[in-house]
Short mmCIF file of C-alpha atoms in Angstrom, two decimals:
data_model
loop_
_atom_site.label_atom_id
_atom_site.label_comp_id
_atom_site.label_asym_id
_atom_site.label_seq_id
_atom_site.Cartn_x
_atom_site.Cartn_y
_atom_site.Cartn_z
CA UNK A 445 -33.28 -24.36 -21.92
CA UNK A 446 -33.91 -24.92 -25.24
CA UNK A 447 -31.42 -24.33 -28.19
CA UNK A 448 -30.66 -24.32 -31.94
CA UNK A 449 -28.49 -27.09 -32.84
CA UNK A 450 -25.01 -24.46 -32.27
CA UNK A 451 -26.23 -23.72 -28.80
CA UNK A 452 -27.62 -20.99 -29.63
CA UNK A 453 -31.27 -19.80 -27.99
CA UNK A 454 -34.03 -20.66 -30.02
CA UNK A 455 -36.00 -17.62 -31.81
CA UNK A 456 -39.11 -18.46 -28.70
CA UNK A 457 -36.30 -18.58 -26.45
CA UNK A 458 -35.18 -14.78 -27.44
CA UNK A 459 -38.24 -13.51 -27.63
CA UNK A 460 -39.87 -14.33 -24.25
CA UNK A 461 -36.60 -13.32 -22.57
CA UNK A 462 -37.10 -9.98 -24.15
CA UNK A 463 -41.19 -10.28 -23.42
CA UNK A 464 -40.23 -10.59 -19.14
CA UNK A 465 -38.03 -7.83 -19.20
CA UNK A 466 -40.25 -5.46 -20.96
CA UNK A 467 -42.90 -6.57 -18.22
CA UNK A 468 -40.61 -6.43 -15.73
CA UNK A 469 -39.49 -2.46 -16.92
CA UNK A 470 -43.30 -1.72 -17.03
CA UNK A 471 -43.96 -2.44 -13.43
CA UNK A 472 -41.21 -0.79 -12.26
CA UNK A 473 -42.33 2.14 -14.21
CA UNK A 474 -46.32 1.98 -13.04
CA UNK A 475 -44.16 2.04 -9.26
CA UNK A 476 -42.84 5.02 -10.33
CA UNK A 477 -46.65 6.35 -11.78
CA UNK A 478 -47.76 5.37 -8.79
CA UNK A 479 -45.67 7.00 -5.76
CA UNK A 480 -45.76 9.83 -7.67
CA UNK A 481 -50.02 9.77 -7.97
CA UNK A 482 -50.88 8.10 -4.58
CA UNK A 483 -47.68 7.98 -2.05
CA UNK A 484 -45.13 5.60 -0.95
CA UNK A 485 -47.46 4.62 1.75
CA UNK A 486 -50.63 3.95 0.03
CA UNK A 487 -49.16 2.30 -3.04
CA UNK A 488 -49.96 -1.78 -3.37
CA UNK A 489 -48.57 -4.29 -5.61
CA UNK A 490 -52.36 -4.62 -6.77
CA UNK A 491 -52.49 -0.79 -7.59
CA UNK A 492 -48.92 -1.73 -9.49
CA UNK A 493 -49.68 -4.55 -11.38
CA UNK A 494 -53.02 -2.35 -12.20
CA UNK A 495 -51.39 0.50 -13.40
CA UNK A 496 -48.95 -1.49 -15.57
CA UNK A 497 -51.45 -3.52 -17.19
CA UNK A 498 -50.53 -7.19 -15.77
CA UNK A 499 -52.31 -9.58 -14.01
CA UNK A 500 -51.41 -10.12 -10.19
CA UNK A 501 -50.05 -13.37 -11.07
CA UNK A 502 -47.76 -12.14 -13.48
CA UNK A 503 -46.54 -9.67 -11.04
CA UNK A 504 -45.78 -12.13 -8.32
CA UNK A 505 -43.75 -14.22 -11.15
CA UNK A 506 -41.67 -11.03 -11.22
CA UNK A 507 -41.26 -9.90 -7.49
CA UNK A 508 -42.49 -12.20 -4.59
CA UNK A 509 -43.62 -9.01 -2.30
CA UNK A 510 -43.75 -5.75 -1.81
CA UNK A 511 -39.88 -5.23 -0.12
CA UNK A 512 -38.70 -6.78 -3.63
CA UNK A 513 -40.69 -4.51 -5.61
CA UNK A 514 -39.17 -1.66 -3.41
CA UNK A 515 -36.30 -3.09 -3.90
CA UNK A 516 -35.79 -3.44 -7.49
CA UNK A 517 -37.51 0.25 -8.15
CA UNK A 518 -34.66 1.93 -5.75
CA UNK A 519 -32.04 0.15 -8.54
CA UNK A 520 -34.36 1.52 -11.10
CA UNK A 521 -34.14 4.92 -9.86
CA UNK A 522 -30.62 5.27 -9.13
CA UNK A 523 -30.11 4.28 -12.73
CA UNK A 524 -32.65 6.26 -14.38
CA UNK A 525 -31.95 9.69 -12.33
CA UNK A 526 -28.52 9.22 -13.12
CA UNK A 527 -29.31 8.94 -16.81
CA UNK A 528 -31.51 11.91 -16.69
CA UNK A 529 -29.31 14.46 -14.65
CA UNK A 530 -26.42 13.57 -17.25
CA UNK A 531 -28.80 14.11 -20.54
CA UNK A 532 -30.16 17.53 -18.52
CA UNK A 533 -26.80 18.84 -17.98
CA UNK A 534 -25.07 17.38 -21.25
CA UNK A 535 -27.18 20.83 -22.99
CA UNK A 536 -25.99 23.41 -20.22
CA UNK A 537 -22.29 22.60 -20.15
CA UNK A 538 -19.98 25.42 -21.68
CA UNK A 539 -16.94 25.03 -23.82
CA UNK A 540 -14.16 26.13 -21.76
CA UNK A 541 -15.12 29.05 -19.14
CA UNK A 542 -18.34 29.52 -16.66
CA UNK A 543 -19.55 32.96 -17.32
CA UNK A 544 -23.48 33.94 -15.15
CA UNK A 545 -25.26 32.83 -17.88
CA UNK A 546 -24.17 29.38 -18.32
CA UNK A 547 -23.97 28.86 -14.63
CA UNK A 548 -28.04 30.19 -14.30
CA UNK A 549 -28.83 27.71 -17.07
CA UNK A 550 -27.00 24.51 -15.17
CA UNK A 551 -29.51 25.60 -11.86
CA UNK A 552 -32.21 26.40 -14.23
CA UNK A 553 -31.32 22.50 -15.31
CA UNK A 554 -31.27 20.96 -11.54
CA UNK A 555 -34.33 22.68 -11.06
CA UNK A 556 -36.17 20.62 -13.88
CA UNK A 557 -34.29 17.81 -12.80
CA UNK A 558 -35.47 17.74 -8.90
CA UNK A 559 -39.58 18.15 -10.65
CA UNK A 560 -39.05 14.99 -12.65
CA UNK A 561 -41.24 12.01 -11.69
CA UNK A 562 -38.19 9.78 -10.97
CA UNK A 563 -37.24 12.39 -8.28
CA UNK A 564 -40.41 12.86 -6.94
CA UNK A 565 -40.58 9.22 -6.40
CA UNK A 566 -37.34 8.67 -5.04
CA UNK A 567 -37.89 11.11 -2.49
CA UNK A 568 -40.99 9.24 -1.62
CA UNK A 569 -38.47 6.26 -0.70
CA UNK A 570 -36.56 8.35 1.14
CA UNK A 571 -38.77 9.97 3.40
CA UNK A 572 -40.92 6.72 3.65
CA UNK A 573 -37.03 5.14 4.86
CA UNK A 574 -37.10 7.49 8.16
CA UNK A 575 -39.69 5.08 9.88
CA UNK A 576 -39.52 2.29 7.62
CA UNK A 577 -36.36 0.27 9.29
CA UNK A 578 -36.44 -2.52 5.94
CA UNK A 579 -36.76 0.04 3.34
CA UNK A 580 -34.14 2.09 4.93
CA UNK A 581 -31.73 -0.49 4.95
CA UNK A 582 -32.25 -0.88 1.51
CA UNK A 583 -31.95 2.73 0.49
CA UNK A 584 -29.13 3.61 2.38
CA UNK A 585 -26.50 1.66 1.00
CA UNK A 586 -28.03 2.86 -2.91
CA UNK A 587 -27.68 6.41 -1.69
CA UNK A 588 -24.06 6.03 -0.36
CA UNK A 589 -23.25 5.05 -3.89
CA UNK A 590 -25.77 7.75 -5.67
CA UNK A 591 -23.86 10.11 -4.12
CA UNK A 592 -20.60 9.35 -5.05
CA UNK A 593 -21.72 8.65 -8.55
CA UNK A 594 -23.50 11.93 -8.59
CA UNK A 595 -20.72 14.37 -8.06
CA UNK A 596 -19.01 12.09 -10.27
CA UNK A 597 -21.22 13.19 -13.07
CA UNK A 598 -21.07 16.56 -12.38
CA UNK A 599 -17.56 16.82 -12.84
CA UNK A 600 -17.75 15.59 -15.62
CA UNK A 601 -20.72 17.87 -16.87
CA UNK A 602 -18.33 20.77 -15.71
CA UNK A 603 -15.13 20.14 -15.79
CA UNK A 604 -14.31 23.84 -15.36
CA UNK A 605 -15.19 23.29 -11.38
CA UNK A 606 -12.46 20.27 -11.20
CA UNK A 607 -10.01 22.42 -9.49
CA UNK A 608 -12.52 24.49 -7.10
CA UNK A 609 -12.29 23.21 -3.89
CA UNK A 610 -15.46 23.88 -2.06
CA UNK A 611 -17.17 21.77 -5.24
CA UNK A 612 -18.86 19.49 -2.51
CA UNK A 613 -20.32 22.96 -1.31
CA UNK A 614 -21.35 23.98 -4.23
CA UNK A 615 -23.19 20.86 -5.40
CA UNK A 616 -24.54 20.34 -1.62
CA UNK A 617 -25.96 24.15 -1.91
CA UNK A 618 -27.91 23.42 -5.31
CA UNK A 619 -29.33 19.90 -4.46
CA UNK A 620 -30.51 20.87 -0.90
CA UNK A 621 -32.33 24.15 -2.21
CA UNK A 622 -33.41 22.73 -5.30
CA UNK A 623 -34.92 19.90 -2.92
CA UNK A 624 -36.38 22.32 -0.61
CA UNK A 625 -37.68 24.00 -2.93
CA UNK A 626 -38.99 21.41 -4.97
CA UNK A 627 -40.85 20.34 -1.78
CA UNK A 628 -42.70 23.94 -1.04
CA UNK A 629 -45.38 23.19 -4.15
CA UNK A 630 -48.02 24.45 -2.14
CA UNK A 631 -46.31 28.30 -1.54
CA UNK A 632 -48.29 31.19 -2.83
CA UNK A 633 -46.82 33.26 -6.22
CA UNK A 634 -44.17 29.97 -6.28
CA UNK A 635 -43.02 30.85 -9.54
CA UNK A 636 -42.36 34.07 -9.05
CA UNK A 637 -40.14 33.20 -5.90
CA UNK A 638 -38.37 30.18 -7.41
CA UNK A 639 -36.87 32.95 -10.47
CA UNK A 640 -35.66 34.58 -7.28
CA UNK A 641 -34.17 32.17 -5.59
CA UNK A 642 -32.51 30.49 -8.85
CA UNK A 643 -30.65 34.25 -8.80
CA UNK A 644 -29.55 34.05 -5.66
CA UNK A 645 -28.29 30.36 -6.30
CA UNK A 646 -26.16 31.68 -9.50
CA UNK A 647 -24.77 34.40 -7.84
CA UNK A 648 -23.66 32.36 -5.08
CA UNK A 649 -22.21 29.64 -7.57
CA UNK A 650 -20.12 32.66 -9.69
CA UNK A 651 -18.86 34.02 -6.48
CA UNK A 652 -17.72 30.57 -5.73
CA UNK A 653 -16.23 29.82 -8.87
CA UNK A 654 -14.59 33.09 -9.63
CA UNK A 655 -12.59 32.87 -6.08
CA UNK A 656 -11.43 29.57 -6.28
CA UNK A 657 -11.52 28.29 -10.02
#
């Protein structure tokens, strides 16, 4: 490696270290572009390294195949969704009590959370994982601790629910409806039905809350 006379990286040095990992952020990215456009199952590493803008060769310097591609966007994800659930429900979260409103607006927020390309993507992974044996090795053990860093955030989002104890309920009830829903794109007057079932969600959260809080 070449240094500055204190050891220090040279200016070239710096700069091409910063170059690889902005090339190596906008491949991982164009994976994400890509699931979300085309599929887990018809995605390439050509149709990757297309969409981000590099050659094939440059692509191959980064990840060797397509299981460390898949690898490296999982990592991605997990961060990123993370990230984004936190920023979504940083605006929602109430000073000191939950009254209906501020509950509807923290579903309102998991709804646009579970529409966001990152999600869409992940859940790509995951139901490409079911028959994919490698890739569900892979995903498992990043889902074990997604989870766990998950509910994490949202007690910290809402710190009012700290004490409630069915708070694994709760959270399970808005991420599995949120995901079914999210999942039903193709239902008829789907906007319409998803106000209504956002309702039904927030009541079911206040009842919750107001029993056991």
């Amino acid at each position: 490696k070449t240094t500055a006379g204190n050891g220090a990286p040279r200016h070239g040095d710096g700069w091409q270290a910063e170059k690889s990992a902005l090339t190596r952020k906008a491949i991982l990215e164009s994976a994400v572009r890509c699931f979300v456009q085309d599929g887990y199952t018809r995605t390439t590493t050509a149709m990757i390294a297309s969409e981000a803008g590099v050659s094939r060769g440059a692509m191959m310097h980064h990840f060797s195949s397509r299981a460390d591609v898949m690898k490296a966007v999982i990592a991605y994800l997990h961060d990123r969704l993370l990230d984004e659930y936190s920023e979504l429900m940083a605006k929602v979260r109430a000073p000191d009590t939950l009254d209906r409103n501020a509950v509807r607006r923290s579903v309102e927020a998991a709804w646009s959370y579970h529409n966001l390309p990152s999600f869409i993507s992940y859940q790509e992974l995951l139901a490409a994982a079911r028959t994919d044996a490698e890739l569900g090795e892979v995903i498992g053990d990043f889902e074990k601790a997604f989870e766990k860093q998950f509910l994490s955030t949202a007690k910290t989002a809402f710190p009012q629910w700290e004490g409630v104890q069915s708070l694994q309920a709760a959270h399970d009830l808005v991420h599995f409806v949120m995901q079914g829903m999210a999942s039903s794109y193709r239902l008829p007057n789907r906007k319409k039905r998803v106000e209504g079932i956002i309702d039904l969600v927030t009541d079911q959260l206040v009842r919750i809350y107001e029993l056991e809080a």
